[in-house]
Structures are given as C-alpha cells and as structure tokens.
Amino acid sequence: MSRAPLAGYLWIQEYPFKTAGTGDYTYNGMIFAMFGLWDYFQLTGNELAAQLYDGACTTMARYFSLLRNPRWYSYYCQTHRIPAVTYHHHITLWQQLHWQTNSAVFAHQLDLLIEDFPPPGVKAGSVIAIAAGAHTLYKVGTKADGNYDKAQQDKILGTKKVSFAKATQAPIDIRRRIKGAGVWYRIATGAYKGYWIGEAYPKAFLRGEHLPVTYRAPRTLTVAANTSVEAIKFGTNGTAGTLRTLKYSEAHSLQFDRRSMVNGRSMLRITSEELAGYWIPANQVVTDGR
C-alpha cells in the first residue's frame, strides 16, 4: 500500500504543513478530532458533522495497515513511521471507534493491535502455571519495572535451563511482548526472580481471565466445515468445567461478545443460545471484520 494518502480520502491534520492538504498524517490527533465531530453531531444533529465523521472513519479503516506495526508498537504518524510506546493507546481509540460505529472492521483491527503489543500490566497476585519438563528462562535488558527500554532493546542477557519433575507455578509481575519474540512473563519472587519465561499454552500460561475486551455489538465467528473446534466452559476457579468438541458438515457461524486471554489463550465468549457461556480459542475460527 502506498504511504501517500492522495486517493480522495478525508484527512484531518493535527500538524498541517505549509502546502495545503499536507501534514504528518498523525493518527491519534485525527481520531480525537473525529470524536469532536461525533460529539457535535450528538448534540446538534448536524448532517455535515455526520458526513465528516463517516468519511474520516472510512479513512482510518482503509489506512489501518499503515498505522499497524505487526508484533510491536503501532506507528505515531505516516510521515515519520516511528513506533511509539506511549501512542499504542491506539488500542483504546479503536475500541471507542468500534463502540461508536458498531463496526466489526474496527473491532477486528482492535484485536490485531492488542495481539501486536498487549497492555503489559497484570493483576496483583497473578500466577502462571508451568508444566512438568524442561524450560528455558531468560534475563532481558529492560527497565527496572520490566517495561521496554529503548537503550537496551530487550537484549537477551543470559539464559537458564530448568526442569521440573511435576507441574508447578510462579508469581509474575508483568506480561508483555519482547522485541523480536513472543509474549513473555517475568517471575516476581523466588529462586527465579527477574527471569522471563515465554507464554506457550499448555507449557506456561497465566491462570484465569486477562485483558477482557467487550464488544457492544454482537460479533460473528465461523467454524470451518469438517473442522474440530474446542468449546470450553470454565469453572469458578478458572479451570475447564465442561469441554465440548464442535464439528459441522458445513461452515457454521456463532455470535460472541467478549475476547479475553483465558488460561494463556486468546478466547471468544459465545452468546449463541446452544453454546452461551462457552469459550472458543480464537485461533481455531475466523472472526468477522476482515
């Protein structure tokens, strides 16, 4: 896709250049201006405000692939193409766009931003399950709190091979994507304090529900024909209370209203009557909005 947005799309420039119609094409600045148009329309019913908002939404959906930086922070603007940790709040902006428009396109793009670089915070007392067997732990160059340090670039400083005779667990204080790698957890206390371990269900995963995202308009997933898919209803302690295997002779659609990391996997909560309350792994189905 060309970086030059000169195809008749509406842009609102936070930092316009001297030449008319040009600027940095800053994403968050444009979206906040869109929120102003939304508010103005809600207050006045002004049709021009509605048209401008609609046109700007079309632009954001069309040029999302230039904002997105797969498996890392999203870009601040089109002109400079700088990934900026403080501007990955694009997640919350895209959630608001979804809520305002009920568009599955914005919901799917929101999912991608969360997968690229999920918010790193975890609840106090969070614990990961670690399966029996061999694991590799890592020391990583980060800030003291475990967040990304531009000077150290998530450099691997050391490794430790460990093996557990039986399944165990460990407290963690942060979960985040490591540059050039996957999503990892930092162990908070004990003999391995400060070491990181990669998220990989069922070998190492965060217990319980994490990073819930609720969709205000029902969304649709599709189970491919003749494909087996897990449907899980979790018990009160976060373990699987009921497990069903779904398989349909033809492609089958179900509605869902929530996405979360549940026991280390991205899961979708089903609302369709026959499976209401069950969760399906997101990587086993195709969701709408693509």
mmCIF file of C-alpha atoms in Angstrom:
data_model
loop_
_atom_site.group_PDB
_atom_site.id
_atom_site.type_symbol
_atom_site.label_atom_id
_atom_site.label_comp_id
_atom_site.label_asym_id
_atom_site.label_seq_id
_atom_site.Cartn_x
_atom_site.Cartn_y
_atom_site.Cartn_z
ATOM 1 C CA MET A 1 0.000 0.000 0.000
ATOM 2 C CA SER A 2 1.306 3.444 -0.879
ATOM 3 C CA ARG A 3 2.171 5.704 2.022
ATOM 4 C CA ALA A 4 0.904 8.750 0.132
ATOM 5 C CA PRO A 5 -2.774 9.217 1.079
ATOM 6 C CA LEU A 6 -3.766 11.047 -2.114
ATOM 7 C CA ALA A 7 -6.651 8.844 -3.229
ATOM 8 C CA GLY A 8 -9.541 11.102 -2.291
ATOM 9 C CA TYR A 9 -9.750 10.098 1.378
ATOM 10 C CA LEU A 10 -10.632 12.643 4.052
ATOM 11 C CA TRP A 11 -7.800 13.532 6.447
ATOM 12 C CA ILE A 12 -7.856 15.872 9.452
ATOM 13 C CA GLN A 13 -4.336 17.105 10.108
ATOM 14 C CA GLU A 14 -3.145 17.699 13.661
ATOM 15 C CA TYR A 15 0.102 19.171 12.274
ATOM 16 C CA PRO A 16 -0.613 20.632 8.815
ATOM 17 C CA PHE A 17 2.307 21.660 6.591
ATOM 18 C CA LYS A 18 2.522 24.935 4.691
ATOM 19 C CA THR A 19 1.280 23.323 1.483
ATOM 20 C CA ALA A 20 -2.471 22.920 1.605
ATOM 21 C CA GLY A 21 -3.664 19.349 2.065
ATOM 22 C CA THR A 22 -0.399 18.037 3.509
ATOM 23 C CA GLY A 23 0.834 17.211 7.005
ATOM 24 C CA ASP A 24 2.153 14.442 9.230
ATOM 25 C CA TYR A 25 -0.998 12.349 8.982
ATOM 26 C CA THR A 26 -0.931 11.789 12.748
ATOM 27 C CA TYR A 27 -3.353 9.035 13.688
ATOM 28 C CA ASN A 28 -4.337 9.820 17.267
ATOM 29 C CA GLY A 29 -4.717 13.544 16.551
ATOM 30 C CA MET A 30 -7.113 12.791 13.717
ATOM 31 C CA ILE A 31 -9.151 10.376 15.829
ATOM 32 C CA PHE A 32 -9.553 12.868 18.674
ATOM 33 C CA ALA A 33 -10.806 15.375 16.087
ATOM 34 C CA MET A 34 -13.245 12.697 14.923
ATOM 35 C CA PHE A 35 -14.506 12.354 18.476
ATOM 36 C CA GLY A 36 -15.198 16.095 18.404
ATOM 37 C CA LEU A 37 -17.266 15.614 15.245
ATOM 38 C CA TRP A 38 -19.127 12.739 16.913
ATOM 39 C CA ASP A 39 -19.914 14.821 19.993
ATOM 40 C CA TYR A 40 -21.016 17.773 17.881
ATOM 41 C CA PHE A 41 -23.362 15.571 15.861
ATOM 42 C CA GLN A 42 -24.816 14.025 19.027
ATOM 43 C CA LEU A 43 -25.511 17.498 20.427
ATOM 44 C CA THR A 44 -26.788 19.218 17.277
ATOM 45 C CA GLY A 45 -27.729 16.578 14.706
ATOM 46 C CA ASN A 46 -25.647 18.498 12.175
ATOM 47 C CA GLU A 47 -25.558 16.480 8.951
ATOM 48 C CA LEU A 48 -22.190 17.843 7.776
ATOM 49 C CA ALA A 49 -20.571 16.722 11.040
ATOM 50 C CA ALA A 50 -22.008 13.237 10.487
ATOM 51 C CA GLN A 51 -20.676 13.143 6.918
ATOM 52 C CA LEU A 52 -17.212 14.288 8.005
ATOM 53 C CA TYR A 53 -17.139 11.691 10.786
ATOM 54 C CA ASP A 54 -18.223 8.958 8.389
ATOM 55 C CA GLY A 55 -15.578 9.974 5.841
ATOM 56 C CA ALA A 56 -12.855 10.027 8.498
ATOM 57 C CA CYS A 57 -13.906 6.548 9.693
ATOM 58 C CA THR A 58 -13.558 5.298 6.123
ATOM 59 C CA THR A 59 -10.026 6.731 6.025
ATOM 60 C CA MET A 60 -8.977 5.161 9.340
ATOM 61 C CA ALA A 61 -10.283 1.740 8.344
ATOM 62 C CA ARG A 62 -8.607 1.981 4.908
ATOM 63 C CA TYR A 63 -5.203 3.078 6.199
ATOM 64 C CA PHE A 64 -5.064 0.910 9.324
ATOM 65 C CA SER A 65 -2.361 -1.289 7.795
ATOM 66 C CA LEU A 66 -0.015 1.729 7.738
ATOM 67 C CA LEU A 67 -0.686 2.543 11.390
ATOM 68 C CA ARG A 68 -0.194 -1.073 12.434
ATOM 69 C CA ASN A 69 3.307 -2.370 13.185
ATOM 70 C CA PRO A 70 2.854 -6.153 13.477
ATOM 71 C CA ARG A 71 4.154 -7.670 16.739
ATOM 72 C CA TRP A 72 5.262 -4.288 18.104
ATOM 73 C CA TYR A 73 4.091 -0.740 18.941
ATOM 74 C CA SER A 74 1.927 0.954 16.325
ATOM 75 C CA TYR A 75 3.231 3.952 14.357
ATOM 76 C CA TYR A 76 2.658 7.526 15.512
ATOM 77 C CA CYS A 77 2.155 9.032 12.054
ATOM 78 C CA GLN A 78 2.552 8.202 8.392
ATOM 79 C CA THR A 79 5.239 10.732 7.622
ATOM 80 C CA HIS A 80 7.861 9.627 10.153
ATOM 81 C CA ARG A 81 6.898 5.979 10.704
ATOM 82 C CA ILE A 82 8.157 5.942 14.302
ATOM 83 C CA PRO A 83 6.843 3.212 16.628
ATOM 84 C CA ALA A 84 5.951 4.921 19.904
ATOM 85 C CA VAL A 85 5.143 3.035 23.095
ATOM 86 C CA THR A 86 3.194 5.966 24.520
ATOM 87 C CA TYR A 87 0.947 6.016 21.450
ATOM 88 C CA HIS A 88 -0.085 2.371 21.456
ATOM 89 C CA HIS A 89 -3.119 3.779 23.241
ATOM 90 C CA HIS A 90 -4.443 3.423 19.701
ATOM 91 C CA ILE A 91 -5.975 0.329 21.348
ATOM 92 C CA THR A 92 -8.397 2.451 23.367
ATOM 93 C CA LEU A 93 -9.087 4.747 20.404
ATOM 94 C CA TRP A 94 -10.013 1.798 18.196
ATOM 95 C CA GLN A 95 -12.238 0.420 20.937
ATOM 96 C CA GLN A 96 -14.053 3.755 21.009
ATOM 97 C CA LEU A 97 -14.395 3.732 17.212
ATOM 98 C CA HIS A 98 -15.952 0.284 17.439
ATOM 99 C CA TRP A 99 -18.372 1.420 20.156
ATOM 100 C CA GLN A 100 -19.415 4.477 18.161
ATOM 101 C CA THR A 101 -19.863 2.711 14.826
ATOM 102 C CA ASN A 102 -20.733 -0.880 15.823
ATOM 103 C CA SER A 103 -18.336 -1.814 13.013
ATOM 104 C CA ALA A 104 -16.805 -5.304 13.060
ATOM 105 C CA VAL A 105 -13.955 -3.863 10.968
ATOM 106 C CA PHE A 106 -12.814 -1.613 13.833
ATOM 107 C CA ALA A 107 -13.355 -4.493 16.282
ATOM 108 C CA HIS A 108 -11.098 -6.796 14.251
ATOM 109 C CA GLN A 109 -8.451 -4.093 13.924
ATOM 110 C CA LEU A 110 -8.652 -3.582 17.700
ATOM 111 C CA ASP A 111 -7.981 -7.310 18.149
ATOM 112 C CA LEU A 112 -4.859 -7.023 15.993
ATOM 113 C CA LEU A 113 -3.482 -4.070 17.992
ATOM 114 C CA ILE A 114 -3.929 -5.975 21.242
ATOM 115 C CA GLU A 115 -2.209 -9.049 19.824
ATOM 116 C CA ASP A 116 0.663 -6.935 18.457
ATOM 117 C CA PHE A 117 1.528 -5.390 21.812
ATOM 118 C CA PRO A 118 -0.889 -6.217 24.652
ATOM 119 C CA PRO A 119 -1.041 -3.865 27.653
ATOM 120 C CA PRO A 120 1.695 -5.183 29.989
ATOM 121 C CA GLY A 121 0.027 -4.815 33.372
ATOM 122 C CA VAL A 122 -1.217 -7.828 35.355
ATOM 123 C CA LYS A 123 -3.374 -8.081 38.454
ATOM 124 C CA ALA A 124 -1.622 -8.192 41.812
ATOM 125 C CA GLY A 125 -1.087 -11.804 42.789
ATOM 126 C CA SER A 126 -1.076 -13.126 39.218
ATOM 127 C CA VAL A 127 0.316 -16.636 38.921
ATOM 128 C CA ILE A 128 1.450 -18.666 35.917
ATOM 129 C CA ALA A 129 1.129 -22.428 35.590
ATOM 130 C CA ILE A 130 4.324 -24.191 34.488
ATOM 131 C CA ALA A 131 4.119 -27.727 33.136
ATOM 132 C CA ALA A 132 6.447 -30.522 34.149
ATOM 133 C CA GLY A 133 9.537 -30.889 31.976
ATOM 134 C CA ALA A 134 12.300 -28.693 30.555
ATOM 135 C CA HIS A 135 12.034 -24.915 30.190
ATOM 136 C CA THR A 136 14.340 -22.047 29.252
ATOM 137 C CA LEU A 137 14.348 -18.887 31.382
ATOM 138 C CA TYR A 138 15.798 -15.573 30.167
ATOM 139 C CA LYS A 139 17.384 -12.463 31.587
ATOM 140 C CA VAL A 140 16.340 -9.480 29.463
ATOM 141 C CA GLY A 141 17.620 -5.910 29.235
ATOM 142 C CA THR A 142 14.598 -3.841 30.317
ATOM 143 C CA LYS A 143 13.668 -1.021 32.641
ATOM 144 C CA ALA A 144 13.591 -1.893 36.336
ATOM 145 C CA ASP A 145 9.821 -2.421 36.182
ATOM 146 C CA GLY A 146 10.174 -4.806 33.225
ATOM 147 C CA ASN A 147 8.941 -2.390 30.581
ATOM 148 C CA TYR A 148 10.746 -1.762 27.308
ATOM 149 C CA ASP A 149 13.963 0.246 27.484
ATOM 150 C CA LYS A 150 14.946 1.760 24.152
ATOM 151 C CA ALA A 151 18.619 1.809 25.165
ATOM 152 C CA GLN A 152 18.701 -1.935 25.861
ATOM 153 C CA GLN A 153 16.293 -3.074 23.116
ATOM 154 C CA ASP A 154 15.151 -6.165 25.071
ATOM 155 C CA LYS A 155 18.587 -7.707 24.608
ATOM 156 C CA ILE A 156 18.915 -11.258 25.954
ATOM 157 C CA LEU A 157 21.477 -11.032 28.759
ATOM 158 C CA GLY A 158 21.516 -14.649 29.822
ATOM 159 C CA THR A 159 19.605 -17.925 29.891
ATOM 160 C CA LYS A 160 18.980 -20.676 32.400
ATOM 161 C CA LYS A 161 17.811 -24.207 31.630
ATOM 162 C CA VAL A 162 15.476 -25.632 34.261
ATOM 163 C CA SER A 163 13.461 -28.817 34.591
ATOM 164 C CA PHE A 164 10.562 -29.632 36.869
ATOM 165 C CA ALA A 165 9.589 -33.170 37.839
ATOM 166 C CA LYS A 166 5.965 -32.123 38.219
ATOM 167 C CA ALA A 167 3.770 -29.172 37.297
ATOM 168 C CA THR A 168 4.440 -26.054 39.327
ATOM 169 C CA GLN A 169 3.578 -22.355 39.371
ATOM 170 C CA ALA A 170 5.240 -18.965 39.834
ATOM 171 C CA PRO A 171 4.068 -15.425 40.663
ATOM 172 C CA ILE A 172 4.604 -12.808 37.936
ATOM 173 C CA ASP A 173 4.607 -9.008 37.880
ATOM 174 C CA ILE A 174 4.408 -8.256 34.146
ATOM 175 C CA ARG A 175 3.320 -9.859 30.869
ATOM 176 C CA ARG A 176 4.429 -8.249 27.632
ATOM 177 C CA ARG A 177 5.758 -8.793 24.163
ATOM 178 C CA ILE A 178 9.542 -8.943 23.968
ATOM 179 C CA LYS A 179 11.020 -7.234 20.913
ATOM 180 C CA GLY A 180 11.612 -9.787 18.184
ATOM 181 C CA ALA A 181 9.986 -12.539 20.231
ATOM 182 C CA GLY A 182 6.674 -13.592 21.701
ATOM 183 C CA VAL A 183 4.747 -12.635 24.817
ATOM 184 C CA TRP A 184 6.712 -13.420 27.977
ATOM 185 C CA TYR A 185 6.154 -13.324 31.744
ATOM 186 C CA ARG A 186 8.611 -12.013 34.352
ATOM 187 C CA ILE A 187 8.819 -14.102 37.520
ATOM 188 C CA ALA A 188 8.308 -11.872 40.561
ATOM 189 C CA THR A 189 9.682 -13.810 43.534
ATOM 190 C CA GLY A 190 11.552 -16.950 44.477
ATOM 191 C CA ALA A 191 14.665 -18.621 43.117
ATOM 192 C CA TYR A 192 13.984 -17.403 39.579
ATOM 193 C CA LYS A 193 13.033 -13.817 40.394
ATOM 194 C CA GLY A 194 13.714 -11.487 37.462
ATOM 195 C CA TYR A 195 13.809 -14.260 34.876
ATOM 196 C CA TRP A 196 11.387 -14.314 31.946
ATOM 197 C CA ILE A 197 9.560 -17.308 30.506
ATOM 198 C CA GLY A 198 7.652 -17.406 27.226
ATOM 199 C CA GLU A 199 3.888 -17.782 27.103
ATOM 200 C CA ALA A 200 3.124 -21.120 25.450
ATOM 201 C CA TYR A 201 -0.068 -22.947 26.375
ATOM 202 C CA PRO A 202 -0.054 -25.545 27.966
ATOM 203 C CA LYS A 203 3.630 -25.317 28.964
ATOM 204 C CA ALA A 204 3.487 -21.870 30.598
ATOM 205 C CA PHE A 205 0.385 -19.709 30.918
ATOM 206 C CA LEU A 206 -1.273 -17.084 33.091
ATOM 207 C CA ARG A 207 -4.116 -18.533 35.128
ATOM 208 C CA GLY A 208 -7.585 -17.014 34.842
ATOM 209 C CA GLU A 209 -9.055 -14.304 32.602
ATOM 210 C CA HIS A 210 -6.815 -11.445 31.495
ATOM 211 C CA LEU A 211 -7.269 -8.420 29.177
ATOM 212 C CA PRO A 212 -11.034 -8.687 28.637
ATOM 213 C CA VAL A 213 -12.459 -6.776 25.661
ATOM 214 C CA THR A 214 -16.235 -6.418 25.441
ATOM 215 C CA TYR A 215 -17.906 -5.709 22.099
ATOM 216 C CA ARG A 216 -21.044 -3.570 22.273
ATOM 217 C CA ALA A 217 -22.397 -5.001 19.045
ATOM 218 C CA PRO A 218 -22.586 -8.793 18.624
ATOM 219 C CA ARG A 219 -19.748 -10.238 16.582
ATOM 220 C CA THR A 220 -19.660 -13.368 14.453
ATOM 221 C CA LEU A 221 -17.152 -16.193 14.212
ATOM 222 C CA THR A 222 -17.175 -19.018 11.707
ATOM 223 C CA VAL A 223 -16.203 -22.640 12.273
ATOM 224 C CA ALA A 224 -14.900 -24.131 9.033
ATOM 225 C CA ALA A 225 -16.658 -27.169 7.617
ATOM 226 C CA ASN A 226 -15.445 -30.554 8.891
ATOM 227 C CA THR A 227 -13.066 -28.923 11.377
ATOM 228 C CA SER A 228 -12.920 -29.865 15.057
ATOM 229 C CA VAL A 229 -13.039 -26.920 17.462
ATOM 230 C CA GLU A 230 -12.890 -26.833 21.262
ATOM 231 C CA ALA A 231 -15.688 -25.214 23.264
ATOM 232 C CA ILE A 232 -14.868 -24.751 26.941
ATOM 233 C CA LYS A 233 -16.986 -23.657 29.870
ATOM 234 C CA PHE A 234 -14.735 -22.626 32.739
ATOM 235 C CA GLY A 235 -15.490 -23.374 36.363
ATOM 236 C CA THR A 236 -15.408 -20.813 39.157
ATOM 237 C CA ASN A 237 -11.719 -21.461 39.825
ATOM 238 C CA GLY A 238 -10.749 -20.828 36.184
ATOM 239 C CA THR A 239 -10.303 -24.483 35.268
ATOM 240 C CA ALA A 240 -12.238 -26.138 32.469
ATOM 241 C CA GLY A 241 -15.565 -27.230 33.888
ATOM 242 C CA THR A 242 -17.017 -28.560 30.625
ATOM 243 C CA LEU A 243 -15.303 -29.371 27.334
ATOM 244 C CA ARG A 244 -17.171 -29.964 24.074
ATOM 245 C CA THR A 245 -15.819 -30.722 20.628
ATOM 246 C CA LEU A 246 -17.667 -28.961 17.816
ATOM 247 C CA LYS A 247 -17.682 -30.197 14.240
ATOM 248 C CA TYR A 248 -20.105 -29.209 11.488
ATOM 249 C CA SER A 249 -20.550 -30.627 7.999
ATOM 250 C CA GLU A 250 -20.883 -27.072 6.650
ATOM 251 C CA ALA A 251 -19.349 -23.757 7.744
ATOM 252 C CA HIS A 252 -21.177 -22.700 10.900
ATOM 253 C CA SER A 253 -21.456 -19.207 12.413
ATOM 254 C CA LEU A 254 -21.800 -18.315 16.096
ATOM 255 C CA GLN A 255 -22.050 -14.967 17.838
ATOM 256 C CA PHE A 256 -19.656 -13.768 20.540
ATOM 257 C CA ASP A 257 -19.493 -10.699 22.776
ATOM 258 C CA ARG A 258 -16.120 -10.839 24.508
ATOM 259 C CA ARG A 259 -12.467 -11.669 23.875
ATOM 260 C CA SER A 260 -10.007 -12.366 26.676
ATOM 261 C CA MET A 261 -6.804 -14.190 27.404
ATOM 262 C CA VAL A 262 -8.099 -17.163 29.388
ATOM 263 C CA ASN A 263 -5.511 -19.542 30.820
ATOM 264 C CA GLY A 264 -2.940 -18.293 28.340
ATOM 265 C CA ARG A 265 -5.030 -18.420 25.153
ATOM 266 C CA SER A 266 -6.988 -15.790 23.260
ATOM 267 C CA MET A 267 -10.587 -16.933 23.687
ATOM 268 C CA LEU A 268 -14.005 -15.793 22.432
ATOM 269 C CA ARG A 269 -17.101 -15.969 24.657
ATOM 270 C CA ILE A 270 -20.083 -17.372 22.786
ATOM 271 C CA THR A 271 -23.580 -15.901 23.117
ATOM 272 C CA SER A 272 -25.416 -18.138 20.619
ATOM 273 C CA GLU A 273 -28.080 -19.976 22.591
ATOM 274 C CA GLU A 274 -26.834 -23.537 22.246
ATOM 275 C CA LEU A 275 -23.336 -22.589 23.453
ATOM 276 C CA ALA A 276 -23.938 -19.467 25.550
ATOM 277 C CA GLY A 277 -21.174 -19.056 28.125
ATOM 278 C CA TYR A 278 -18.711 -21.343 26.368
ATOM 279 C CA TRP A 279 -15.352 -20.045 25.138
ATOM 280 C CA ILE A 280 -13.699 -20.979 21.836
ATOM 281 C CA PRO A 281 -9.964 -20.434 21.088
ATOM 282 C CA ALA A 282 -9.666 -17.527 18.662
ATOM 283 C CA ASN A 283 -7.029 -19.303 16.560
ATOM 284 C CA GLN A 284 -9.449 -22.137 15.759
ATOM 285 C CA VAL A 285 -12.035 -19.972 13.986
ATOM 286 C CA VAL A 286 -12.340 -16.997 11.625
ATOM 287 C CA THR A 287 -13.876 -13.800 13.023
ATOM 288 C CA ASP A 288 -15.755 -11.062 11.175
ATOM 289 C CA GLY A 289 -14.441 -7.634 10.172
ATOM 290 C CA ARG A 290 -11.567 -8.787 7.993
#
